[in-house]
Amino acid sequence: MFPYPISFIKSASGLNPGAFITEWTVGAGDTIILPSFDATPAGYTMDYDVDWGDGSSDSNVTTADKTHTYGDAGTYQVVITNQFGSLNMQRASATEKGYLTNMVQWGTDNIWSSLYRMFYGCSSMQYTATDFPNLTNMVERPEVREMFYQCHSVVNLDLSNWTNTGNFDYAYQAFAYMEGLKTLNLTGWDMSNITYAYNCCHYAGDLVDGCEFIMPNLEWGTGGSNVSQFFHSAKVKSIDVSGWNFTGAATLLNAMFRRTLKGSAGATFSIDASGWQNSSNITKMTDFVRDTEATSVNISGIDTQNVTDMNYAFYFADELTHVTGLDELDATSLTTALILFQYTRKYNWGTANANFGANWGPNLGNITNMQSWFDNTGTTTPGSVPPDVSNWDVSGVTIMQAMFKQASWTGGTSIDVSSWDVSSVTGAGFVDWCRASTGVTSLDTSNWQISSSVTSMAQFAYQSAFAGDIDFSHAGGDLSGITTWANAFHTTGITGFKLNGSSSFAAVTSMTNMITGASTLVPTADYDALLLRLAATATNTGVTLTVTNSNYTLGGAVEFARDTTLKAGRTWTINDDGGV
């Protein structure tokens, strides 16, 4: 028996509109399988006819997992009529999956009992169907979970004419790992009953050109949805998510656009999530656009007043130049936002509506960790102004380590932290605070009340562009718990170091390279005050103090404090520019 050539059996006018039609390419003696949802179909009566395309057929098939062996190599069109139920290729072997090479037609006869894992792992399958499945009674499993998982040969997938998609309740990895996909059109889909769409388009998209994801006006879960990692690691040409509506409470968007990348030969792309409806139902945005290669993101109109978690939301988005609508973010419910903007190396805070607004800073009272929030922002292409942190409530923050480390901008002024309440910072919470930053050129810390719980100021402004006075003179400040000031103002342009008359250095063990620079640094009066307070309060022995290019006053209490109390009495090593 010889197979029918494809050119003969496949014609638009010759297809039975009721039939479910697929094509299979096999070698001589190969066996294909039509695996059902599971081995024991339930909820419907299986009774179908199948034409195997090689001149043989079976009628009134009522058992699951039907097989057929072909005598000759070729490509065969398998035509199924009447009630077939479901196809679950995940239950087939890798070899059997490889035989399926084209999805031709859904047909009208079959009422699909499930689409669960229908074409799972069918990496050689193309998709040429233009009709849609009957989804009115998905009695076995109302899911599109992993339906096209690893279907690498599908190039264009237009499912915009599908009806009754409101019957789906689960879309985990539905289009994941479709690495040849250039368009995916879900226009008109009803997502209102889907509670879990995690990783829906994970790693989808043509590796060279990326994919056009066309999904406007989707309405999500009336009972709440997990849309986390929806586009995680997708290769993107463009994304249309306009008009999305989040009607259900507790909607999760964690890592939704994380690691969205352009194809190897693709152009730049942007993400426009502006105007999303009922966005106040969103509660988590962890990793939201983390690692994306998008050059811009628009979140205008998104209501974040109920978002509790934005950890790493913009982290390592190193092509990102601005987030339009950042000025609208509301931090009222925010409790954690670790490493928020670290490594956004091209970010420009001066772009319109791309800096923090009135509903952000004053509502940060529940945040305890701001470590590395702006670490390495603007290092590739510095922005025109600094982040606006002037009205921030940091009263609950215990960790600010590396907060502005290597942060860069070329215009505007320095950051305004004059009103900050840093009294809750503890331990190493100030280490590397603005280390190597070219944007932090001055700091008004005169109102800072540093707690005795702080143990380290190491590398606080190390090798930064800071040039001016540092003022720790507030009467409510307590420096007594700090053990190390090593490199705190090493290679900076510091011009003053202000203390109060009762400043204590009781715990200090290291002040190596504390204040260094190329020219005269702190005034003699400031250095004198430091030496006097060290002699009065710093009882540890063997400490090294480096304050280069600075002089102390000879012939009195300061000289005695330096040479007799500290150097001779406590075996300190002191490096400075001598007495005057």
Coordinates of C-alpha atoms in Angstrom, one line a residue:
M1 CA 0.0 0.0 0.0
F2 CA 1.5 3.3 -1.0
P3 CA 0.9 6.6 0.8
Y4 CA -1.0 9.4 -0.8
P5 CA 1.3 12.3 -1.7
I6 CA 0.6 15.5 0.3
S7 CA -0.1 17.5 -2.8
F8 CA -3.0 15.2 -3.6
I9 CA -4.6 14.7 -0.2
K10 CA -4.3 18.3 1.1
S11 CA -6.6 20.8 -0.6
A12 CA -8.8 23.5 0.8
S13 CA -11.9 22.2 -1.1
G14 CA -11.3 18.6 -0.3
L15 CA -11.2 18.7 3.5
N16 CA -14.1 17.4 5.4
P17 CA -15.1 20.4 7.6
G18 CA -16.1 18.1 10.4
A19 CA -12.9 16.2 10.6
F20 CA -9.9 16.6 13.0
I21 CA -7.0 16.3 10.6
T22 CA -3.2 15.9 11.3
E23 CA -0.2 14.9 9.2
W24 CA 2.4 12.4 10.3
T25 CA 5.8 11.7 8.6
V26 CA 7.1 8.2 9.3
G27 CA 9.5 5.5 8.0
A28 CA 8.6 2.1 6.8
G29 CA 7.3 0.0 9.8
D30 CA 6.8 3.0 12.1
T31 CA 3.9 3.1 14.5
I32 CA 2.0 6.2 15.5
I33 CA -0.2 6.6 18.5
L34 CA -3.2 8.8 19.3
P35 CA -2.8 9.0 23.1
S36 CA -5.9 10.3 24.9
F37 CA -5.9 12.5 27.9
D38 CA -5.4 9.4 29.9
A39 CA -5.9 5.7 29.4
T40 CA -9.4 5.7 30.7
P41 CA -11.4 8.5 29.1
A42 CA -14.2 9.8 31.4
G43 CA -17.2 12.2 31.1
Y44 CA -18.0 11.5 27.4
T45 CA -18.5 8.6 25.0
M46 CA -15.6 8.0 22.7
D47 CA -16.8 6.8 19.3
Y48 CA -14.8 7.9 16.2
D49 CA -13.8 6.9 12.8
V50 CA -10.2 7.3 11.5
D51 CA -8.8 7.2 8.0
W52 CA -5.0 6.6 8.4
G53 CA -4.2 8.0 5.0
D54 CA -2.6 4.8 3.6
G55 CA -5.8 3.3 2.3
S56 CA -6.8 1.7 5.7
S57 CA -9.2 2.9 8.3
D58 CA -11.0 2.0 11.5
S59 CA -14.6 2.7 12.4
N60 CA -16.4 3.2 15.7
V61 CA -13.2 3.3 17.8
T62 CA -14.1 3.3 21.5
T63 CA -10.8 2.7 23.2
A64 CA -8.0 5.1 24.1
D65 CA -4.5 5.3 22.7
K66 CA -5.2 3.9 19.3
T67 CA -2.1 2.9 17.2
H68 CA -1.4 2.3 13.6
T69 CA 1.7 0.9 11.8
Y70 CA 2.6 2.1 8.3
G71 CA 4.1 -0.2 5.8
D72 CA 5.9 2.4 3.7
A73 CA 7.7 5.6 4.5
G74 CA 6.0 8.9 3.8
T75 CA 3.8 11.7 5.0
Y76 CA 0.2 10.6 5.8
Q77 CA -2.9 12.7 6.5
V78 CA -4.9 11.2 9.4
V79 CA -8.6 12.1 9.3
I80 CA -10.8 11.6 12.4
T81 CA -14.5 12.1 12.4
N82 CA -17.1 12.0 15.2
Q83 CA -16.3 12.0 18.9
F84 CA -12.6 11.6 19.4
G85 CA -12.3 13.4 22.8
S86 CA -8.7 14.4 23.3
L87 CA -5.1 14.1 22.3
N88 CA -2.3 14.2 24.9
M89 CA 1.1 13.8 23.1
Q90 CA 2.9 14.1 26.4
R91 CA 2.0 10.4 26.9
A92 CA 3.8 9.5 23.7
S93 CA 7.4 8.6 23.4
A94 CA 9.9 11.1 22.0
T95 CA 10.1 9.1 18.8
E96 CA 6.3 9.1 18.5
K97 CA 6.1 12.8 19.1
G98 CA 8.5 13.3 16.2
Y99 CA 6.1 11.7 13.7
L100 CA 3.5 14.5 14.1
T101 CA 4.5 17.1 11.5
N102 CA 1.4 19.2 10.9
M103 CA -1.8 20.3 12.6
V104 CA -4.2 20.8 9.7
Q105 CA -7.7 21.2 11.0
W106 CA -9.7 21.1 14.2
G107 CA -13.0 20.2 12.6
T108 CA -16.5 20.6 14.0
D109 CA -17.4 17.0 14.9
N110 CA -15.4 16.6 18.0
I111 CA -16.3 18.3 21.3
W112 CA -12.9 18.5 22.9
S113 CA -12.8 17.0 26.4
S114 CA -9.3 18.5 27.1
L115 CA -6.4 20.3 25.4
Y116 CA -4.1 19.5 28.2
R117 CA -0.6 18.8 26.8
M118 CA -2.1 18.2 23.4
F119 CA 1.0 18.8 21.3
Y120 CA 3.6 18.5 24.1
G121 CA 7.1 18.0 22.8
C122 CA 6.0 17.8 19.1
S123 CA 9.0 19.8 18.0
S124 CA 8.6 18.9 14.3
M125 CA 5.0 19.9 14.0
Q126 CA 3.8 22.9 12.0
Y127 CA 0.5 24.5 12.6
T128 CA -1.6 25.4 9.5
A129 CA -5.1 25.2 10.9
T130 CA -7.3 28.2 10.4
D131 CA -10.5 27.0 12.2
F132 CA -10.9 26.5 15.9
P133 CA -11.8 23.7 18.4
N134 CA -15.2 23.1 20.0
L135 CA -14.5 23.9 23.7
T136 CA -18.1 23.8 25.0
N137 CA -17.7 20.8 27.2
M138 CA -14.1 20.2 28.4
V139 CA -15.1 17.5 30.9
E140 CA -11.8 15.9 31.5
R141 CA -9.5 18.9 32.1
P142 CA -10.4 22.5 31.1
E143 CA -6.8 23.5 30.6
V144 CA -4.4 24.6 27.9
R145 CA -1.5 23.6 30.2
E146 CA 1.6 22.9 28.0
M147 CA -0.6 22.6 25.0
F148 CA 2.2 23.7 22.5
Y149 CA 5.1 23.1 24.8
Q150 CA 8.4 22.7 22.8
C151 CA 6.6 23.0 19.5
H152 CA 9.7 24.6 17.9
S153 CA 8.5 24.3 14.3
V154 CA 5.3 26.4 14.7
V155 CA 6.1 29.8 13.2
N156 CA 2.8 31.7 13.2
L157 CA 0.0 30.8 15.7
D158 CA -3.1 32.8 15.2
L159 CA -5.7 31.7 17.7
S160 CA -7.7 34.9 17.6
N161 CA -10.9 33.2 16.3
W162 CA -11.2 30.7 19.2
T163 CA -14.4 30.8 21.1
N164 CA -15.4 29.6 24.6
T165 CA -11.9 30.2 25.9
G166 CA -13.6 31.3 29.1
N167 CA -13.9 27.6 29.9
F168 CA -10.1 27.4 30.5
D169 CA -9.0 27.6 34.1
Y170 CA -5.2 26.8 33.7
A171 CA -2.6 28.0 31.2
Y172 CA 0.7 26.9 32.7
Q173 CA 3.4 26.9 30.0
A174 CA 0.8 26.8 27.3
F175 CA 3.2 28.3 24.7
A176 CA 6.5 27.7 26.5
Y177 CA 9.7 26.9 24.6
M178 CA 8.3 27.5 21.1
E179 CA 11.6 28.6 19.8
G180 CA 10.6 29.2 16.2
L181 CA 7.5 31.3 17.0
K182 CA 7.3 34.6 15.2
T183 CA 3.7 35.6 15.9
L184 CA 1.2 34.6 18.7
N185 CA -2.2 36.1 18.4
L186 CA -4.6 35.6 21.3
T187 CA -6.9 38.5 20.5
G188 CA -10.4 37.9 21.9
W189 CA -9.4 35.2 24.4
D190 CA -11.4 35.2 27.6
M191 CA -9.0 34.6 30.6
S192 CA -11.5 35.4 33.2
N193 CA -11.6 31.9 34.7
I194 CA -7.9 31.2 34.5
T195 CA -6.3 31.2 37.9
Y196 CA -2.8 30.1 36.9
A197 CA -1.0 31.3 33.8
Y198 CA 2.5 30.9 35.2
N199 CA 5.2 30.7 32.6
C200 CA 2.6 30.8 29.8
C201 CA 5.1 32.1 27.2
H202 CA 8.2 31.0 29.0
Y203 CA 11.2 30.9 26.5
A204 CA 8.7 31.4 23.6
G205 CA 9.8 33.3 20.5
D206 CA 12.0 32.9 17.4
L207 CA 15.6 32.8 18.6
V208 CA 16.7 35.1 15.7
D209 CA 13.9 37.6 15.1
G210 CA 11.8 37.3 18.3
C211 CA 8.0 37.0 18.4
E212 CA 5.1 39.4 18.0
F213 CA 3.0 38.7 21.0
I214 CA -0.5 40.1 20.2
M215 CA -2.8 39.9 23.3
P216 CA -4.8 43.0 23.7
N217 CA -7.8 43.4 26.1
L218 CA -7.4 40.2 28.0
E219 CA -9.5 40.0 31.1
W220 CA -8.0 38.0 34.0
G221 CA -9.4 35.9 36.8
T222 CA -12.5 37.0 38.6
G223 CA -11.2 35.0 41.5
G224 CA -7.7 36.2 41.2
S225 CA -4.9 35.1 38.9
N226 CA -1.3 34.1 39.0
V227 CA 0.1 35.6 35.9
S228 CA 3.7 35.4 37.2
Q229 CA 6.5 34.8 34.7
F230 CA 4.1 35.0 31.8
F231 CA 6.7 36.2 29.4
H232 CA 9.8 35.0 31.4
S233 CA 12.8 34.6 29.0
A234 CA 10.6 35.1 25.9
K235 CA 12.3 36.4 22.7
V236 CA 10.4 39.5 21.8
K237 CA 9.9 41.5 18.7
S238 CA 6.9 43.3 20.2
I239 CA 4.4 42.8 23.0
D240 CA 0.8 44.1 22.9
V241 CA -0.7 43.8 26.3
S242 CA -2.9 46.9 26.0
G243 CA -6.2 47.0 27.9
W244 CA -5.5 44.1 30.2
N245 CA -8.1 43.9 33.0
F246 CA -7.4 42.4 36.4
T247 CA -10.9 41.8 37.8
G248 CA -9.9 39.4 40.6
A249 CA -8.3 40.1 44.0
A250 CA -4.7 39.1 44.8
T251 CA -3.4 39.1 41.3
L252 CA 0.3 38.1 41.1
L253 CA 2.6 39.6 38.4
N254 CA 5.9 38.3 39.7
A255 CA 8.6 38.2 37.0
M256 CA 5.9 38.8 34.4
F257 CA 8.4 40.3 31.9
R258 CA 11.6 39.0 33.5
R259 CA 14.4 38.4 31.1
T260 CA 12.4 39.3 28.0
L261 CA 15.0 39.5 25.3
K262 CA 15.3 40.5 21.7
G263 CA 16.3 37.9 19.1
S264 CA 19.9 37.5 18.1
A265 CA 19.2 39.7 15.0
G266 CA 16.2 41.5 16.5
A267 CA 15.5 45.2 17.0
T268 CA 15.0 46.9 20.3
F269 CA 11.5 46.7 21.9
S270 CA 9.5 48.4 24.6
I271 CA 6.8 47.2 27.0
D272 CA 3.6 49.2 27.3
A273 CA 1.5 48.2 30.2
S274 CA -0.2 51.6 30.6
G275 CA -3.9 51.9 31.2
W276 CA -4.4 48.4 32.7
Q277 CA -7.8 48.2 34.3
N278 CA -8.5 47.2 38.0
S279 CA -4.8 47.2 38.6
S280 CA -5.5 47.9 42.3
N281 CA -6.0 44.1 42.5
I282 CA -2.3 43.5 41.8
T283 CA -0.5 42.5 45.0
K284 CA 2.9 41.3 44.0
M285 CA 5.4 42.6 41.3
T286 CA 8.6 40.8 42.3
D287 CA 11.1 40.7 39.4
F288 CA 8.5 42.5 37.3
V289 CA 10.9 43.5 34.4
R290 CA 14.1 42.0 35.9
D291 CA 16.8 41.4 33.3
T292 CA 14.7 42.6 30.5
E293 CA 16.3 44.0 27.3
A294 CA 13.4 46.4 26.8
T295 CA 14.6 49.9 26.3
S296 CA 11.5 51.5 27.9
V297 CA 8.6 50.4 30.1
N298 CA 5.3 52.3 30.4
I299 CA 3.3 51.6 33.6
S300 CA 1.3 54.8 33.6
G301 CA -2.1 54.3 35.2
I302 CA -1.1 51.1 37.1
D303 CA -2.4 51.4 40.7
T304 CA 0.1 49.8 43.0
Q305 CA -1.5 50.9 46.3
N306 CA -2.0 47.2 47.3
V307 CA 1.3 45.8 46.0
T308 CA 3.3 44.4 48.9
D309 CA 6.4 43.0 47.2
M310 CA 8.6 44.6 44.5
N311 CA 11.8 42.8 45.2
Y312 CA 14.2 43.1 42.2
A313 CA 11.4 44.7 40.1
F314 CA 13.8 46.5 37.8
Y315 CA 17.0 44.7 38.7
F316 CA 19.6 44.2 35.9
A317 CA 17.4 45.8 33.2
D318 CA 20.6 47.2 31.7
E319 CA 19.1 48.4 28.5
L320 CA 16.3 50.2 30.2
T321 CA 16.4 54.0 29.8
H322 CA 13.2 55.0 31.6
V323 CA 10.0 53.8 33.2
T324 CA 7.2 56.1 32.2
G325 CA 4.7 56.3 35.1
L326 CA 7.3 55.7 37.8
D327 CA 6.1 58.9 39.2
E328 CA 2.6 57.3 39.8
L329 CA 3.8 54.4 41.9
D330 CA 2.1 54.1 45.3
A331 CA 4.1 52.4 48.0
T332 CA 1.3 52.5 50.6
S333 CA 1.3 48.7 51.1
L334 CA 4.9 47.9 50.1
T335 CA 6.8 45.9 52.7
T336 CA 9.8 44.6 50.7
A337 CA 11.6 45.9 47.6
L338 CA 15.1 44.5 47.7
I339 CA 17.7 45.7 45.2
L340 CA 15.1 47.6 43.2
F341 CA 17.1 49.3 40.4
Q342 CA 20.6 47.8 40.7
Y343 CA 22.4 47.5 37.3
T344 CA 20.0 49.7 35.3
R345 CA 23.0 51.1 33.7
K346 CA 21.3 53.3 31.1
Y347 CA 18.5 54.7 33.3
N348 CA 17.8 58.4 33.0
W349 CA 15.9 59.8 36.0
G350 CA 15.4 63.0 34.0
T351 CA 13.1 61.5 31.5
A352 CA 9.5 62.8 31.8
N353 CA 7.5 60.9 34.4
A354 CA 10.4 58.5 35.1
N355 CA 11.3 59.6 38.6
F356 CA 9.7 59.0 41.9
G357 CA 6.5 60.9 42.8
A358 CA 4.4 62.0 45.7
N359 CA 2.9 58.6 46.5
W360 CA 6.2 56.7 46.7
G361 CA 8.6 58.3 49.2
P362 CA 6.3 59.2 52.0
N363 CA 4.8 55.7 52.0
L364 CA 8.0 53.8 52.4
G365 CA 7.7 53.4 56.2
N366 CA 7.2 49.7 56.1
I367 CA 10.5 49.1 54.1
T368 CA 13.4 47.7 56.2
N369 CA 16.0 46.9 53.5
M370 CA 17.2 49.3 50.8
Q371 CA 20.4 47.5 50.0
S372 CA 21.8 48.3 46.5
W373 CA 18.6 50.0 45.4
F374 CA 20.6 52.3 43.0
D375 CA 23.8 50.3 42.8
N376 CA 25.4 50.8 39.3
T377 CA 22.5 52.8 37.9
G378 CA 23.5 55.0 35.0
T379 CA 27.1 53.6 34.8
T380 CA 26.9 53.0 31.0
T381 CA 24.8 56.1 30.1
P382 CA 24.5 58.4 33.0
G383 CA 21.1 60.1 33.5
S384 CA 20.6 63.9 33.5
V385 CA 19.4 64.2 37.2
P386 CA 19.5 62.0 40.3
P387 CA 16.7 59.9 41.7
D388 CA 14.3 62.1 43.7
V389 CA 14.6 60.7 47.2
S390 CA 14.0 64.0 49.0
N391 CA 10.7 63.1 50.6
W392 CA 11.4 59.5 51.5
D393 CA 10.3 57.9 54.8
V394 CA 13.3 55.7 55.6
S395 CA 12.6 55.6 59.3
G396 CA 12.1 51.8 59.3
V397 CA 15.1 50.9 57.2
T398 CA 17.8 48.9 58.9
I399 CA 20.0 48.2 55.8
M400 CA 21.2 50.8 53.3
Q401 CA 24.3 49.0 52.3
A402 CA 25.6 50.0 48.8
M403 CA 22.4 51.9 48.3
F404 CA 24.0 54.5 45.8
K405 CA 27.2 52.5 45.0
Q406 CA 28.5 53.5 41.6
A407 CA 25.3 55.4 40.9
S408 CA 25.9 57.9 38.1
W409 CA 24.2 61.0 36.6
T410 CA 25.8 64.0 34.9
G411 CA 23.3 66.8 35.5
G412 CA 21.2 68.3 38.2
T413 CA 22.3 68.3 41.8
S414 CA 23.3 65.6 44.3
I415 CA 20.7 63.5 46.1
D416 CA 18.8 65.3 48.8
V417 CA 18.8 63.2 52.0
S418 CA 18.7 66.1 54.4
S419 CA 15.4 65.0 55.9
W420 CA 16.1 61.3 56.2
D421 CA 15.6 59.6 59.5
V422 CA 18.3 56.9 59.5
S423 CA 18.0 56.0 63.2
S424 CA 16.9 52.4 62.5
V425 CA 20.0 51.5 60.4
T426 CA 22.0 48.9 62.2
G427 CA 25.2 46.8 61.8
A428 CA 26.9 47.2 58.4
G429 CA 23.9 49.0 57.0
F430 CA 26.0 52.0 55.8
V431 CA 28.9 50.0 54.2
D432 CA 29.6 51.1 50.6
W433 CA 26.7 53.5 50.8
C434 CA 27.8 55.7 47.9
R435 CA 31.0 54.0 47.0
A436 CA 32.5 55.1 43.7
S437 CA 29.4 57.1 42.8
T438 CA 30.0 59.9 40.3
G439 CA 26.6 61.3 41.0
V440 CA 26.8 61.8 44.8
T441 CA 28.8 65.0 44.9
S442 CA 27.5 66.4 48.2
L443 CA 25.5 65.2 51.2
D444 CA 23.6 67.1 53.9
T445 CA 23.7 64.6 56.8
S446 CA 23.4 67.3 59.5
N447 CA 20.0 65.8 60.7
W448 CA 21.1 62.2 60.6
Q449 CA 20.9 60.5 64.0
I450 CA 23.1 57.5 63.6
S451 CA 22.3 54.7 66.1
S452 CA 24.8 53.0 68.4
S453 CA 23.6 49.8 66.7
V454 CA 25.6 50.8 63.6
T455 CA 28.9 48.8 63.6
S456 CA 30.6 49.8 60.3
M457 CA 31.1 52.8 58.1
A458 CA 33.6 51.1 55.9
Q459 CA 33.8 52.4 52.3
F460 CA 30.9 54.7 53.0
A461 CA 31.9 57.1 50.2
Y462 CA 35.0 55.3 49.0
Q463 CA 36.4 56.8 45.7
S464 CA 33.2 58.7 45.1
A465 CA 32.8 62.2 43.6
F466 CA 31.7 63.4 47.0
A467 CA 33.2 66.9 47.7
G468 CA 32.1 68.8 50.7
D469 CA 31.5 68.5 54.4
I470 CA 30.2 65.3 56.1
D471 CA 28.3 66.3 59.2
F472 CA 27.7 63.8 62.0
S473 CA 27.3 66.5 64.6
H474 CA 23.6 65.9 65.5
A475 CA 23.2 65.7 69.2
G476 CA 21.0 62.6 68.8
G477 CA 23.6 60.7 66.9
D478 CA 25.7 58.0 68.5
L479 CA 28.8 56.8 66.8
S480 CA 29.9 54.6 69.7
G481 CA 29.1 51.3 68.2
I482 CA 31.1 51.7 65.0
T483 CA 34.1 49.4 64.9
T484 CA 35.5 50.4 61.5
W485 CA 35.8 53.6 59.5
A486 CA 38.2 52.0 57.1
N487 CA 38.2 53.7 53.7
A488 CA 35.1 55.6 54.6
F489 CA 36.2 58.7 52.7
H490 CA 39.2 57.3 50.9
T491 CA 40.1 59.2 47.7
T492 CA 37.3 61.7 47.9
G493 CA 37.1 65.5 47.9
I494 CA 35.8 65.8 51.5
T495 CA 36.4 69.2 52.9
G496 CA 35.0 68.8 56.4
F497 CA 34.3 66.2 59.1
K498 CA 31.9 67.6 61.7
L499 CA 31.3 66.0 65.1
N500 CA 29.6 67.1 68.3
G501 CA 31.3 67.6 71.6
S502 CA 30.2 64.2 73.0
S503 CA 30.8 62.1 69.9
S504 CA 32.1 58.7 71.0
F505 CA 34.4 56.2 69.2
A506 CA 34.3 53.6 72.0
A507 CA 34.2 50.6 69.7
V508 CA 36.6 51.6 67.0
T509 CA 39.3 49.1 65.9
S510 CA 40.1 50.4 62.4
M511 CA 40.3 53.8 60.8
T512 CA 42.7 52.9 58.0
N513 CA 42.5 55.3 55.0
M514 CA 39.5 56.9 56.7
I515 CA 40.0 60.2 55.0
T516 CA 42.4 60.5 52.0
G517 CA 42.7 62.6 48.9
A518 CA 45.0 64.5 46.6
S519 CA 44.9 67.9 48.3
T520 CA 44.2 69.5 51.7
L521 CA 41.1 67.8 53.1
V522 CA 39.5 68.5 56.4
P523 CA 40.3 71.8 58.2
T524 CA 42.6 71.8 61.2
A525 CA 39.7 72.5 63.5
D526 CA 37.8 69.4 62.3
Y527 CA 40.8 67.2 62.6
D528 CA 41.6 68.6 66.0
A529 CA 38.0 67.7 67.2
L530 CA 38.4 64.2 65.9
L531 CA 41.7 63.6 67.7
L532 CA 40.3 65.0 70.9
R533 CA 37.2 62.7 70.8
L534 CA 39.3 59.7 69.9
A535 CA 41.6 60.3 72.9
A536 CA 38.5 60.7 75.1
T537 CA 36.5 57.7 74.0
A538 CA 38.5 55.3 71.9
T539 CA 40.2 52.9 74.3
N540 CA 41.2 50.1 71.9
T541 CA 44.9 49.7 71.2
G542 CA 46.8 49.2 67.9
V543 CA 44.4 51.1 65.7
T544 CA 45.6 52.8 62.5
L545 CA 44.2 56.2 61.7
T546 CA 44.7 57.8 58.2
V547 CA 43.7 61.3 57.6
T548 CA 46.0 62.5 54.8
N549 CA 46.8 66.1 53.9
S550 CA 45.3 67.3 57.1
N551 CA 47.0 69.1 60.0
Y552 CA 46.5 69.2 63.8
T553 CA 47.3 72.0 66.2
L554 CA 50.7 71.8 67.9
G555 CA 51.6 72.7 71.5
G556 CA 48.5 71.9 73.5
A557 CA 45.7 69.4 74.2
V558 CA 45.4 68.2 70.6
E559 CA 49.1 67.3 70.3
F560 CA 48.9 65.6 73.7
A561 CA 45.8 63.6 72.6
R562 CA 47.5 62.5 69.4
D563 CA 51.1 61.8 70.5
T564 CA 50.8 60.9 74.1
T565 CA 47.3 59.4 74.6
L566 CA 46.8 57.6 71.2
K567 CA 50.3 56.9 69.8
A568 CA 52.3 56.3 72.9
G569 CA 49.6 55.2 75.3
R570 CA 47.4 53.1 73.0
T571 CA 50.0 52.2 70.3
W572 CA 48.1 53.8 67.5
T573 CA 49.6 54.4 64.1
I574 CA 48.5 57.8 62.8
N575 CA 49.1 59.0 59.3
D576 CA 48.4 62.7 58.6
D577 CA 50.2 65.8 57.3
G578 CA 51.7 66.8 60.7
G579 CA 51.1 69.6 63.1
V580 CA 50.9 73.4 62.5

